[in-house]
PDB file of C-alpha atoms and ligand atoms in Angstrom:
ATOM      1  CA  UNK A1231       0.029  -0.003   0.000  1.00  0.00           C
ATOM      2  CA  UNK A1232       1.173   3.518  -0.715  1.00  0.00           C
ATOM      3  CA  UNK A1233       1.923   5.785   2.280  1.00  0.00           C
ATOM      4  CA  UNK A1234      -0.763   8.454   2.611  1.00  0.00           C
ATOM      5  CA  UNK A1235       0.582  11.899   1.862  1.00  0.00           C
ATOM      6  CA  UNK A1236      -0.224  15.199   3.662  1.00  0.00           C
ATOM      7  CA  UNK A1237       1.298  18.653   3.359  1.00  0.00           C
ATOM      8  CA  UNK A1238       0.979  22.163   4.669  1.00  0.00           C
ATOM      9  CA  UNK A1239       0.543  24.760   1.779  1.00  0.00           C
ATOM     10  CA  UNK A1240       1.415  28.375   2.253  1.00  0.00           C
ATOM     11  CA  UNK A1241       3.785  31.137   1.256  1.00  0.00           C
ATOM     12  CA  UNK A1242       6.259  31.428   2.815  1.00  0.00           C
ATOM     13  CA  UNK A1243       6.222  27.998   4.455  1.00  0.00           C
ATOM     14  CA  UNK A1244       9.942  26.959   4.993  1.00  0.00           C
ATOM     15  CA  UNK A1245       9.684  27.642   8.798  1.00  0.00           C
ATOM     16  CA  UNK A1246       6.547  25.894   9.420  1.00  0.00           C
ATOM     17  CA  UNK A1247       6.424  23.563  12.378  1.00  0.00           C
ATOM     18  CA  UNK A1248       3.602  21.547  11.117  1.00  0.00           C
ATOM     19  CA  UNK A1249       5.669  18.753   9.390  1.00  0.00           C
ATOM     20  CA  UNK A1250       7.522  18.185  12.697  1.00  0.00           C
ATOM     21  CA  UNK A1251       4.299  18.170  14.706  1.00  0.00           C
ATOM     22  CA  UNK A1252       2.463  15.773  12.395  1.00  0.00           C
ATOM     23  CA  UNK A1253       5.453  13.421  12.111  1.00  0.00           C
ATOM     24  CA  UNK A1254       5.521  13.216  15.861  1.00  0.00           C
ATOM     25  CA  UNK A1255       1.729  12.504  16.018  1.00  0.00           C
ATOM     26  CA  UNK A1256       2.215   9.719  13.323  1.00  0.00           C
ATOM     27  CA  UNK A1257       5.021   8.050  15.248  1.00  0.00           C
ATOM     28  CA  UNK A1258       3.027   8.198  18.468  1.00  0.00           C
ATOM     29  CA  UNK A1259      -0.217   6.829  16.904  1.00  0.00           C
ATOM     30  CA  UNK A1260       1.595   4.306  14.768  1.00  0.00           C
ATOM     31  CA  UNK A1261       0.266   5.848  11.565  1.00  0.00           C
ATOM     32  CA  UNK A1262       2.056   5.342   8.214  1.00  0.00           C
ATOM     33  CA  UNK A1263       1.988   8.795   6.587  1.00  0.00           C
ATOM     34  CA  UNK A1264       4.147  11.440   5.001  1.00  0.00           C
ATOM     35  CA  UNK A1265       3.924  15.133   5.724  1.00  0.00           C
ATOM     36  CA  UNK A1266       5.708  17.808   3.742  1.00  0.00           C
ATOM     37  CA  UNK A1267       5.715  21.632   3.110  1.00  0.00           C
ATOM     38  CA  UNK A1268       4.302  22.889  -0.210  1.00  0.00           C
ATOM     39  CA  UNK A1269       5.253  26.419  -0.967  1.00  0.00           C
ATOM     40  CA  UNK A1270       3.196  27.766  -3.969  1.00  0.00           C
ATOM     41  CA  UNK A1271       3.198  31.160  -5.685  1.00  0.00           C
ATOM     42  CA  UNK A1272       0.582  33.621  -4.555  1.00  0.00           C
ATOM     43  CA  UNK A1273      -1.466  33.110  -7.774  1.00  0.00           C
ATOM     44  CA  UNK A1274      -0.994  29.237  -7.759  1.00  0.00           C
ATOM     45  CA  UNK A1275      -3.047  28.094  -4.770  1.00  0.00           C
ATOM     46  CA  UNK A1276      -6.030  26.463  -6.575  1.00  0.00           C
ATOM     47  CA  UNK A1277      -3.841  24.584  -9.140  1.00  0.00           C
ATOM     48  CA  UNK A1278      -1.512  23.310  -6.472  1.00  0.00           C
ATOM     49  CA  UNK A1279      -4.434  21.976  -4.389  1.00  0.00           C
ATOM     50  CA  UNK A1280      -6.189  20.258  -7.312  1.00  0.00           C
ATOM     51  CA  UNK A1281      -2.913  18.750  -8.381  1.00  0.00           C
ATOM     52  CA  UNK A1282      -2.044  17.480  -4.982  1.00  0.00           C
ATOM     53  CA  UNK A1283      -5.391  15.613  -4.622  1.00  0.00           C
ATOM     54  CA  UNK A1284      -5.389  14.505  -8.217  1.00  0.00           C
ATOM     55  CA  UNK A1285      -1.987  12.740  -7.461  1.00  0.00           C
ATOM     56  CA  UNK A1286      -3.656  10.828  -4.680  1.00  0.00           C
ATOM     57  CA  UNK A1287      -2.718  13.252  -1.737  1.00  0.00           C
ATOM     58  CA  UNK A1288      -4.878  12.606   1.348  1.00  0.00           C
ATOM     59  CA  UNK A1289      -5.074  15.955   3.108  1.00  0.00           C
ATOM     60  CA  UNK A1290      -3.658  19.495   3.314  1.00  0.00           C
ATOM     61  CA  UNK A1291      -3.291  22.061   6.013  1.00  0.00           C
ATOM     62  CA  UNK A1292      -3.597  25.696   4.700  1.00  0.00           C
ATOM     63  CA  UNK A1293      -1.822  28.634   6.212  1.00  0.00           C
ATOM     64  CA  UNK A1294      -1.006  32.238   5.438  1.00  0.00           C
ATOM     65  CA  UNK A1295      -2.071  33.731   2.973  1.00  0.00           C
ATOM     66  CA  UNK A1296      -4.404  31.105   1.548  1.00  0.00           C
ATOM     67  CA  UNK A1297      -7.030  30.277   4.273  1.00  0.00           C
ATOM     68  CA  UNK A1298      -9.728  32.495   2.632  1.00  0.00           C
ATOM     69  CA  UNK A1299      -8.962  31.108  -0.822  1.00  0.00           C
ATOM     70  CA  UNK A1300      -9.354  27.567   0.478  1.00  0.00           C
ATOM     71  CA  UNK A1301     -12.708  28.579   1.932  1.00  0.00           C
ATOM     72  CA  UNK A1302     -13.875  29.634  -1.505  1.00  0.00           C
ATOM     73  CA  UNK A1303     -12.424  26.643  -3.247  1.00  0.00           C
ATOM     74  CA  UNK A1304     -14.073  23.662  -1.421  1.00  0.00           C
ATOM     75  CA  UNK A1305     -17.311  22.001  -2.361  1.00  0.00           C
ATOM     76  CA  UNK A1306     -18.389  21.704   1.287  1.00  0.00           C
ATOM     77  CA  UNK A1307     -17.705  23.539   4.446  1.00  0.00           C
ATOM     78  CA  UNK A1308     -18.169  22.449   8.111  1.00  0.00           C
ATOM     79  CA  UNK A1309     -20.446  24.839   9.869  1.00  0.00           C
ATOM     80  CA  UNK A1310     -17.655  26.271  11.993  1.00  0.00           C
ATOM     81  CA  UNK A1311     -15.451  26.775   8.856  1.00  0.00           C
ATOM     82  CA  UNK A1312     -18.374  28.597   7.147  1.00  0.00           C
ATOM     83  CA  UNK A1313     -18.761  31.058   9.922  1.00  0.00           C
ATOM     84  CA  UNK A1314     -14.985  31.548  10.408  1.00  0.00           C
ATOM     85  CA  UNK A1315     -14.588  32.527   6.736  1.00  0.00           C
ATOM     86  CA  UNK A1316     -11.368  30.423   6.619  1.00  0.00           C
ATOM     87  CA  UNK A1317     -10.254  26.918   6.066  1.00  0.00           C
ATOM     88  CA  UNK A1318      -7.015  25.379   7.392  1.00  0.00           C
ATOM     89  CA  UNK A1319      -7.782  21.651   6.802  1.00  0.00           C
ATOM     90  CA  UNK A1320      -8.686  20.127   3.485  1.00  0.00           C
ATOM     91  CA  UNK A1321      -9.742  16.561   2.895  1.00  0.00           C
ATOM     92  CA  UNK A1322     -11.944  14.566   0.530  1.00  0.00           C
ATOM     93  CA  UNK A1323     -15.217  12.894   1.614  1.00  0.00           C
ATOM     94  CA  UNK A1324     -16.285   9.357   0.382  1.00  0.00           C
ATOM     95  CA  UNK A1325     -17.689  10.814  -2.813  1.00  0.00           C
ATOM     96  CA  UNK A1326     -14.370  12.458  -3.532  1.00  0.00           C
ATOM     97  CA  UNK A1327     -15.655  15.920  -2.904  1.00  0.00           C
ATOM     98  CA  UNK A1328     -13.116  18.556  -1.551  1.00  0.00           C
ATOM     99  CA  UNK A1329     -14.177  19.552   2.046  1.00  0.00           C
ATOM    100  CA  UNK A1330     -12.871  22.289   4.278  1.00  0.00           C
ATOM    101  CA  UNK A1331     -12.683  22.715   8.032  1.00  0.00           C
ATOM    102  CA  UNK A1332     -11.025  25.074  10.428  1.00  0.00           C
ATOM    103  CA  UNK A1333      -9.299  23.887  13.640  1.00  0.00           C
ATOM    104  CA  UNK A1334      -7.677  27.041  14.797  1.00  0.00           C
ATOM    105  CA  UNK A1335     -10.481  28.124  17.185  1.00  0.00           C
ATOM    106  CA  UNK A1336     -10.970  24.807  18.840  1.00  0.00           C
ATOM    107  CA  UNK A1337      -7.175  24.549  19.135  1.00  0.00           C
ATOM    108  CA  UNK A1338      -7.084  27.801  21.096  1.00  0.00           C
ATOM    109  CA  UNK A1339      -9.961  26.801  23.389  1.00  0.00           C
ATOM    110  CA  UNK A1340      -8.506  23.348  24.043  1.00  0.00           C
ATOM    111  CA  UNK A1341      -5.100  24.905  24.920  1.00  0.00           C
ATOM    112  CA  UNK A1342      -6.725  27.345  27.308  1.00  0.00           C
ATOM    113  CA  UNK A1343      -9.071  24.954  29.088  1.00  0.00           C
ATOM    114  CA  UNK A1344      -7.277  21.607  28.964  1.00  0.00           C
ATOM    115  CA  UNK A1345      -3.610  22.565  29.035  1.00  0.00           C
ATOM    116  CA  UNK A1346      -3.754  25.608  31.145  1.00  0.00           C
ATOM    117  CA  UNK A1347      -6.935  25.141  33.165  1.00  0.00           C
ATOM    118  CA  UNK A1348      -8.165  28.675  32.207  1.00  0.00           C
ATOM    119  CA  UNK A1349     -11.931  29.004  32.613  1.00  0.00           C
ATOM    120  CA  UNK A1350     -13.899  30.900  29.981  1.00  0.00           C
ATOM    121  CA  UNK A1351     -17.408  30.275  31.273  1.00  0.00           C
ATOM    122  CA  UNK A1352     -18.922  33.236  32.995  1.00  0.00           C
ATOM    123  CA  UNK A1353     -15.589  35.237  32.523  1.00  0.00           C
ATOM    124  CA  UNK A1354     -15.106  38.666  30.980  1.00  0.00           C
ATOM    125  CA  UNK A1355     -13.040  38.083  27.847  1.00  0.00           C
ATOM    126  CA  UNK A1356     -11.275  40.804  25.798  1.00  0.00           C
ATOM    127  CA  UNK A1357      -9.955  39.788  22.310  1.00  0.00           C
ATOM    128  CA  UNK A1358      -7.578  42.223  20.577  1.00  0.00           C
ATOM    129  CA  UNK A1359      -7.611  42.260  16.816  1.00  0.00           C
ATOM    130  CA  UNK A1360     -10.184  41.588  14.120  1.00  0.00           C
ATOM    131  CA  UNK A1361      -8.175  39.763  11.416  1.00  0.00           C
ATOM    132  CA  UNK A1362      -8.463  36.164  10.091  1.00  0.00           C
ATOM    133  CA  UNK A1363      -7.185  34.569  13.287  1.00  0.00           C
ATOM    134  CA  UNK A1364      -9.681  36.450  15.498  1.00  0.00           C
ATOM    135  CA  UNK A1365     -12.587  35.661  13.215  1.00  0.00           C
ATOM    136  CA  UNK A1366     -11.756  31.989  13.565  1.00  0.00           C
ATOM    137  CA  UNK A1367     -11.684  31.891  17.380  1.00  0.00           C
ATOM    138  CA  UNK A1368     -14.904  33.900  18.234  1.00  0.00           C
ATOM    139  CA  UNK A1369     -17.422  31.061  17.813  1.00  0.00           C
ATOM    140  CA  UNK A1370     -15.490  28.512  19.893  1.00  0.00           C
ATOM    141  CA  UNK A1371     -14.895  31.175  22.591  1.00  0.00           C
ATOM    142  CA  UNK A1372     -18.594  32.057  22.649  1.00  0.00           C
ATOM    143  CA  UNK A1373     -19.546  28.441  22.842  1.00  0.00           C
ATOM    144  CA  UNK A1374     -17.801  28.435  26.335  1.00  0.00           C
ATOM    145  CA  UNK A1375     -20.410  30.927  27.577  1.00  0.00           C
ATOM    146  CA  UNK A1376     -18.327  33.855  28.762  1.00  0.00           C
ATOM    147  CA  UNK A1377     -20.126  36.574  30.574  1.00  0.00           C
ATOM    148  CA  UNK A1378     -18.925  39.043  28.041  1.00  0.00           C
ATOM    149  CA  UNK A1379     -16.683  39.021  24.929  1.00  0.00           C
ATOM    150  CA  UNK A1380     -15.352  42.383  23.701  1.00  0.00           C
ATOM    151  CA  UNK A1381     -13.461  42.553  20.480  1.00  0.00           C
ATOM    152  CA  UNK A1382     -11.181  45.627  20.232  1.00  0.00           C
ATOM    153  CA  UNK A1383      -9.212  46.537  17.073  1.00  0.00           C
ATOM    154  CA  UNK A1384      -7.085  49.313  15.839  1.00  0.00           C
ATOM    155  CA  UNK A1385      -9.648  49.745  13.083  1.00  0.00           C
ATOM    156  CA  UNK A1386     -12.775  49.846  15.243  1.00  0.00           C
ATOM    157  CA  UNK A1387     -15.193  49.240  12.289  1.00  0.00           C
ATOM    158  CA  UNK A1388     -13.754  45.840  11.718  1.00  0.00           C
ATOM    159  CA  UNK A1389     -14.323  44.835  15.430  1.00  0.00           C
ATOM    160  CA  UNK A1390     -17.852  46.103  15.160  1.00  0.00           C
ATOM    161  CA  UNK A1391     -18.543  44.102  12.013  1.00  0.00           C
ATOM    162  CA  UNK A1392     -17.250  40.907  13.599  1.00  0.00           C
ATOM    163  CA  UNK A1393     -19.472  41.556  16.666  1.00  0.00           C
ATOM    164  CA  UNK A1394     -22.440  41.933  14.334  1.00  0.00           C
ATOM    165  CA  UNK A1395     -21.629  38.745  12.384  1.00  0.00           C
ATOM    166  CA  UNK A1396     -21.314  36.726  15.692  1.00  0.00           C
ATOM    167  CA  UNK A1397     -24.162  38.423  17.575  1.00  0.00           C
ATOM    168  CA  UNK A1398     -26.231  35.302  17.383  1.00  0.00           C
ATOM    169  CA  UNK A1399     -23.656  33.219  19.077  1.00  0.00           C
ATOM    170  CA  UNK A1400     -23.549  35.033  22.422  1.00  0.00           C
ATOM    171  CA  UNK A1401     -22.832  38.297  24.263  1.00  0.00           C
ATOM    172  CA  UNK A1402     -20.339  39.941  21.946  1.00  0.00           C
ATOM    173  CA  UNK A1403     -19.461  43.644  21.320  1.00  0.00           C
ATOM    174  CA  UNK A1404     -16.801  45.409  19.160  1.00  0.00           C
ATOM    175  CA  UNK A1405     -14.975  48.714  19.595  1.00  0.00           C
ATOM    176  CA  UNK A1406     -11.651  50.577  18.946  1.00  0.00           C
ATOM    177  CA  UNK A1407      -8.790  50.310  21.398  1.00  0.00           C
ATOM    178  CA  UNK A1408      -9.652  53.733  22.815  1.00  0.00           C
ATOM    179  CA  UNK A1409     -13.131  52.632  23.841  1.00  0.00           C
ATOM    180  CA  UNK A1410     -12.094  49.603  25.923  1.00  0.00           C
ATOM    181  CA  UNK A1411     -13.817  49.860  29.236  1.00  0.00           C
ATOM    182  CA  UNK A1412     -13.765  47.719  32.328  1.00  0.00           C
ATOM    183  CA  UNK A1413     -11.668  44.878  33.595  1.00  0.00           C
ATOM    184  CA  UNK A1414     -11.259  41.494  32.028  1.00  0.00           C
ATOM    185  CA  UNK A1415     -10.450  38.026  33.339  1.00  0.00           C
ATOM    186  CA  UNK A1416      -8.966  36.832  30.116  1.00  0.00           C
ATOM    187  CA  UNK A1417      -7.208  38.971  27.407  1.00  0.00           C
ATOM    188  CA  UNK A1418      -6.329  37.349  24.088  1.00  0.00           C
ATOM    189  CA  UNK A1419      -3.910  39.094  21.762  1.00  0.00           C
ATOM    190  CA  UNK A1420      -4.971  38.114  18.162  1.00  0.00           C
ATOM    191  CA  UNK A1421      -3.337  41.153  16.565  1.00  0.00           C
ATOM    192  CA  UNK A1422      -0.069  40.834  14.620  1.00  0.00           C
ATOM    193  CA  UNK A1423       1.399  43.828  16.491  1.00  0.00           C
ATOM    194  CA  UNK A1424       3.934  41.459  18.168  1.00  0.00           C
ATOM    195  CA  UNK A1425       5.374  40.758  14.767  1.00  0.00           C
ATOM    196  CA  UNK A1426       6.385  44.360  14.627  1.00  0.00           C
ATOM    197  CA  UNK A1427       7.513  44.401  18.237  1.00  0.00           C
ATOM    198  CA  UNK A1428       4.598  46.430  19.147  1.00  0.00           C
ATOM    199  CA  UNK A1429       1.917  46.378  21.902  1.00  0.00           C
ATOM    200  CA  UNK A1430      -1.651  47.444  21.381  1.00  0.00           C
ATOM    201  CA  UNK A1431      -2.571  50.454  23.501  1.00  0.00           C
ATOM    202  CA  UNK A1432      -4.257  49.210  26.612  1.00  0.00           C
ATOM    203  CA  UNK A1433      -5.838  51.273  29.436  1.00  0.00           C
ATOM    204  CA  UNK A1434      -4.631  50.903  33.023  1.00  0.00           C
ATOM    205  CA  UNK A1435      -6.725  48.448  34.969  1.00  0.00           C
ATOM    206  CA  UNK A1436      -7.864  46.434  31.971  1.00  0.00           C
ATOM    207  CA  UNK A1437      -6.612  43.172  33.457  1.00  0.00           C
ATOM    208  CA  UNK A1438      -8.755  42.039  36.378  1.00  0.00           C
ATOM    209  CA  UNK A1439      -7.241  40.584  39.553  1.00  0.00           C
ATOM    210  CA  UNK A1440      -6.222  36.922  38.823  1.00  0.00           C
ATOM    211  CA  UNK A1441      -6.734  37.655  35.104  1.00  0.00           C
ATOM    212  CA  UNK A1442      -4.889  35.597  32.434  1.00  0.00           C
ATOM    213  CA  UNK A1443      -3.252  36.724  29.122  1.00  0.00           C
ATOM    214  CA  UNK A1444      -2.833  34.670  25.949  1.00  0.00           C
ATOM    215  CA  UNK A1445      -0.846  35.760  22.835  1.00  0.00           C
ATOM    216  CA  UNK A1446      -1.632  33.918  19.622  1.00  0.00           C
ATOM    217  CA  UNK A1447       1.919  34.550  18.620  1.00  0.00           C
ATOM    218  CA  UNK A1448       4.794  32.438  19.913  1.00  0.00           C
ATOM    219  CA  UNK A1449       8.534  32.503  19.634  1.00  0.00           C
ATOM    220  CA  UNK A1450      11.785  31.985  21.576  1.00  0.00           C
ATOM    221  CA  UNK A1451      11.249  35.194  23.524  1.00  0.00           C
ATOM    222  CA  UNK A1452       8.082  36.534  25.258  1.00  0.00           C
ATOM    223  CA  UNK A1453       6.177  38.952  22.992  1.00  0.00           C
ATOM    224  CA  UNK A1454       5.703  42.635  24.094  1.00  0.00           C
ATOM    225  CA  UNK A1455       2.144  41.719  25.071  1.00  0.00           C
ATOM    226  CA  UNK A1456       3.445  38.872  27.213  1.00  0.00           C
ATOM    227  CA  UNK A1457       5.926  41.140  28.900  1.00  0.00           C
ATOM    228  CA  UNK A1458       3.098  43.712  29.485  1.00  0.00           C
ATOM    229  CA  UNK A1459       1.017  40.916  31.029  1.00  0.00           C
ATOM    230  CA  UNK A1460       3.789  39.934  33.329  1.00  0.00           C
ATOM    231  CA  UNK A1461       4.215  43.626  34.442  1.00  0.00           C
ATOM    232  CA  UNK A1462       0.429  43.681  35.188  1.00  0.00           C
ATOM    233  CA  UNK A1463       0.863  40.613  37.452  1.00  0.00           C
ATOM    234  CA  UNK A1464      -1.245  38.331  35.281  1.00  0.00           C
ATOM    235  CA  UNK A1465      -2.068  35.009  36.953  1.00  0.00           C
ATOM    236  CA  UNK A1466      -0.998  33.213  33.769  1.00  0.00           C
ATOM    237  CA  UNK A1467       0.881  34.325  30.662  1.00  0.00           C
ATOM    238  CA  UNK A1468       0.549  31.948  27.710  1.00  0.00           C
ATOM    239  CA  UNK A1469       1.799  32.026  24.112  1.00  0.00           C
ATOM    240  CA  UNK A1470       0.172  30.454  21.062  1.00  0.00           C
ATOM    241  CA  UNK A1471       2.463  27.359  20.717  1.00  0.00           C
ATOM    242  CA  UNK A1472      -0.120  25.049  22.439  1.00  0.00           C
ATOM    243  CA  UNK A1473      -2.790  26.386  20.080  1.00  0.00           C
ATOM    244  CA  UNK A1474      -0.635  25.485  17.101  1.00  0.00           C
ATOM    245  CA  UNK A1475      -0.137  21.971  18.308  1.00  0.00           C
ATOM    246  CA  UNK A1476      -3.832  21.587  19.350  1.00  0.00           C
ATOM    247  CA  UNK A1477      -5.098  22.810  15.959  1.00  0.00           C
ATOM    248  CA  UNK A1478      -2.767  20.161  14.372  1.00  0.00           C
ATOM    249  CA  UNK A1479      -4.085  17.419  16.584  1.00  0.00           C
ATOM    250  CA  UNK A1480      -7.692  18.314  15.491  1.00  0.00           C
ATOM    251  CA  UNK A1481      -6.649  18.233  11.835  1.00  0.00           C
ATOM    252  CA  UNK A1482      -4.859  14.853  12.485  1.00  0.00           C
ATOM    253  CA  UNK A1483      -8.067  13.461  13.995  1.00  0.00           C
ATOM    254  CA  UNK A1484     -10.159  14.567  11.052  1.00  0.00           C
ATOM    255  CA  UNK A1485      -7.764  12.685   8.638  1.00  0.00           C
ATOM    256  CA  UNK A1486      -6.807   9.680  10.638  1.00  0.00           C
ATOM    257  CA  UNK A1487      -9.753   9.242  13.081  1.00  0.00           C
ATOM    258  CA  UNK A1488      -7.173   8.957  16.029  1.00  0.00           C
ATOM    259  CA  UNK A1489      -6.485  11.657  18.528  1.00  0.00           C
ATOM    260  CA  UNK A1490      -2.776  12.119  19.349  1.00  0.00           C
ATOM    261  CA  UNK A1491      -1.566  13.118  22.776  1.00  0.00           C
ATOM    262  CA  UNK A1492      -0.541  16.747  22.499  1.00  0.00           C
ATOM    263  CA  UNK A1493       1.395  17.298  25.730  1.00  0.00           C
ATOM    264  CA  UNK A1494       4.621  15.537  24.637  1.00  0.00           C
ATOM    265  CA  UNK A1495       4.495  17.239  21.310  1.00  0.00           C
ATOM    266  CA  UNK A1496       4.094  20.648  22.771  1.00  0.00           C
ATOM    267  CA  UNK A1497       7.100  19.960  25.075  1.00  0.00           C
ATOM    268  CA  UNK A1498       9.167  18.796  22.070  1.00  0.00           C
ATOM    269  CA  UNK A1499       8.384  21.777  19.870  1.00  0.00           C
ATOM    270  CA  UNK A1500       9.008  24.096  22.835  1.00  0.00           C
ATOM    271  CA  UNK A1501      12.436  22.592  23.378  1.00  0.00           C
ATOM    272  CA  UNK A1502      13.355  23.005  19.726  1.00  0.00           C
ATOM    273  CA  UNK A1503      12.041  26.582  19.839  1.00  0.00           C
ATOM    274  CA  UNK A1504      14.355  27.555  22.652  1.00  0.00           C
ATOM    275  CA  UNK A1505      17.356  25.860  21.265  1.00  0.00           C
TER     276      UNK A1505
HETATM  277  P1  NDP B 963      -4.455  39.534   9.911  1.00  0.00           P
HETATM  278  O1  NDP B 963      -3.484  40.304   9.118  1.00  0.00           O
HETATM  279  O2  NDP B 963      -5.660  39.004   9.239  1.00  0.00           O
HETATM  280  O3  NDP B 963      -4.873  40.651  11.126  1.00  0.00           O
HETATM  281  C1  NDP B 963      -4.018  41.423  11.745  1.00  0.00           C
HETATM  282  C2  NDP B 963      -4.721  42.101  12.929  1.00  0.00           C
HETATM  283  O4  NDP B 963      -3.648  42.701  13.736  1.00  0.00           O
HETATM  284  C3  NDP B 963      -5.603  43.221  12.554  1.00  0.00           C
HETATM  285  O5  NDP B 963      -6.679  43.201  13.514  1.00  0.00           O
HETATM  286  C4  NDP B 963      -4.783  44.482  12.673  1.00  0.00           C
HETATM  287  O6  NDP B 963      -5.557  45.607  12.912  1.00  0.00           O
HETATM  288  C5  NDP B 963      -3.945  44.183  13.864  1.00  0.00           C
HETATM  289  N1  NDP B 963      -2.656  44.801  13.827  1.00  0.00           N
HETATM  290  C6  NDP B 963      -1.568  44.750  13.008  1.00  0.00           C
HETATM  291  N2  NDP B 963      -0.603  45.467  13.374  1.00  0.00           N
HETATM  292  C7  NDP B 963      -1.024  46.165  14.475  1.00  0.00           C
HETATM  293  C8  NDP B 963      -0.379  47.068  15.392  1.00  0.00           C
HETATM  294  N3  NDP B 963       0.893  47.582  15.148  1.00  0.00           N
HETATM  295  N4  NDP B 963      -1.012  47.465  16.500  1.00  0.00           N
HETATM  296  C9  NDP B 963      -2.271  47.029  16.761  1.00  0.00           C
HETATM  297  N5  NDP B 963      -2.942  46.148  15.944  1.00  0.00           N
HETATM  298  C10 NDP B 963      -2.307  45.781  14.820  1.00  0.00           C
HETATM  299  O7  NDP B 963      -3.583  38.508  10.824  1.00  0.00           O
HETATM  300  P2  NDP B 963      -4.096  37.175  11.414  1.00  0.00           P
HETATM  301  O8  NDP B 963      -5.365  37.381  12.031  1.00  0.00           O
HETATM  302  O9  NDP B 963      -4.110  36.069  10.372  1.00  0.00           O
HETATM  303  O10 NDP B 963      -2.986  36.783  12.540  1.00  0.00           O
HETATM  304  C11 NDP B 963      -2.845  37.488  13.699  1.00  0.00           C
HETATM  305  C12 NDP B 963      -1.806  36.796  14.661  1.00  0.00           C
HETATM  306  O11 NDP B 963      -2.196  35.579  15.034  1.00  0.00           O
HETATM  307  C13 NDP B 963      -0.434  36.639  13.881  1.00  0.00           C
HETATM  308  O12 NDP B 963       0.483  37.063  14.874  1.00  0.00           O
HETATM  309  C14 NDP B 963      -0.338  35.095  13.749  1.00  0.00           C
HETATM  310  O13 NDP B 963       0.955  34.764  13.760  1.00  0.00           O
HETATM  311  C15 NDP B 963      -1.122  34.575  14.935  1.00  0.00           C
HETATM  312  N6  NDP B 963      -1.805  33.213  14.665  1.00  0.00           N
HETATM  313  C16 NDP B 963      -1.428  32.162  15.561  1.00  0.00           C
HETATM  314  C17 NDP B 963      -1.873  30.931  15.313  1.00  0.00           C
HETATM  315  C18 NDP B 963      -1.460  29.754  16.245  1.00  0.00           C
HETATM  316  O14 NDP B 963      -1.731  28.617  15.953  1.00  0.00           O
HETATM  317  N7  NDP B 963      -0.882  30.100  17.342  1.00  0.00           N
HETATM  318  C19 NDP B 963      -2.886  30.617  14.273  1.00  0.00           C
HETATM  319  C20 NDP B 963      -3.270  31.845  13.501  1.00  0.00           C
HETATM  320  C21 NDP B 963      -2.707  33.007  13.723  1.00  0.00           C
HETATM  321  P3  NDP B 963      -6.266  46.429  11.708  1.00  0.00           P
HETATM  322  O15 NDP B 963      -7.603  45.789  11.417  1.00  0.00           O
HETATM  323  O16 NDP B 963      -6.517  47.795  12.272  1.00  0.00           O
HETATM  324  O17 NDP B 963      -5.289  46.422  10.524  1.00  0.00           O
END
């Protein structure tokens, strides 16, 4: 039998940790599969996906900047992917139709709740940013029944639009950074400000006593947002590495129908990151 083939498709993709993560999962679960990176030109996404599956490929992860294109390309979307407006996991159903799912949001929630024991239910949650990543995490966060979910963004209109879009899912509102009001038990940074070494402007007192902070970004060093959180005396300061591994585990389960243990893989990827 031929080994099942998977890949992560993006541009750029050479630094992706997905191949290492999925190979560790495969080893752990005794699954015979290959997982590579697939870098394609910005105008070559559709062709590359169709060719990959035509050649017998089993599944793809999709990353920057193709998640929206993947959403438009597939014949069928899971309900959570439809609402997120993005697809990070591609596979074919029994009829051979191309299907799309998104596992980023569930990855974040699982990392918060299961790996870090952070409660979302009945808590006041502030999400910074209103880009693709934030859009993908709002529904899974609202499913945990927070008391309040405020989305704040540099461009206020984008936060307000997202709040409108998800209004049916729970108590959500949107505003600009300058209109953030009150104290929050959990602050999630979903902006890409950390990439530029910047910190979104946050008012004093915005982190409640015993509040936790989570940055979707990760790296060898704490991000500016994480350093700010430490200075505020946050009860927990967490980066997005666990989310990365958890979203991968969810994709792996979709493809292979087995759920890998994430803790040893998170530890391994962390070790390599710090090396
Ligand atoms: P987008 O480009 O779609 O959105 C970027 C967001 O950041 C926008 O809300 C933008 O505001 C805001 N922003 C950018 N620069 C600044 C700044 N200097 N100050 C304040 N706000 C700023 O990016 P994504 O949503 O795709 O990604 C966001 C982050 O999430 C990235 O850092 C990415 O690495 C991370 N991520 C992590 C994942 C994980 O598994 N751990 C998964 C997915 C993403 P405006 O609307 O005003 O432009």
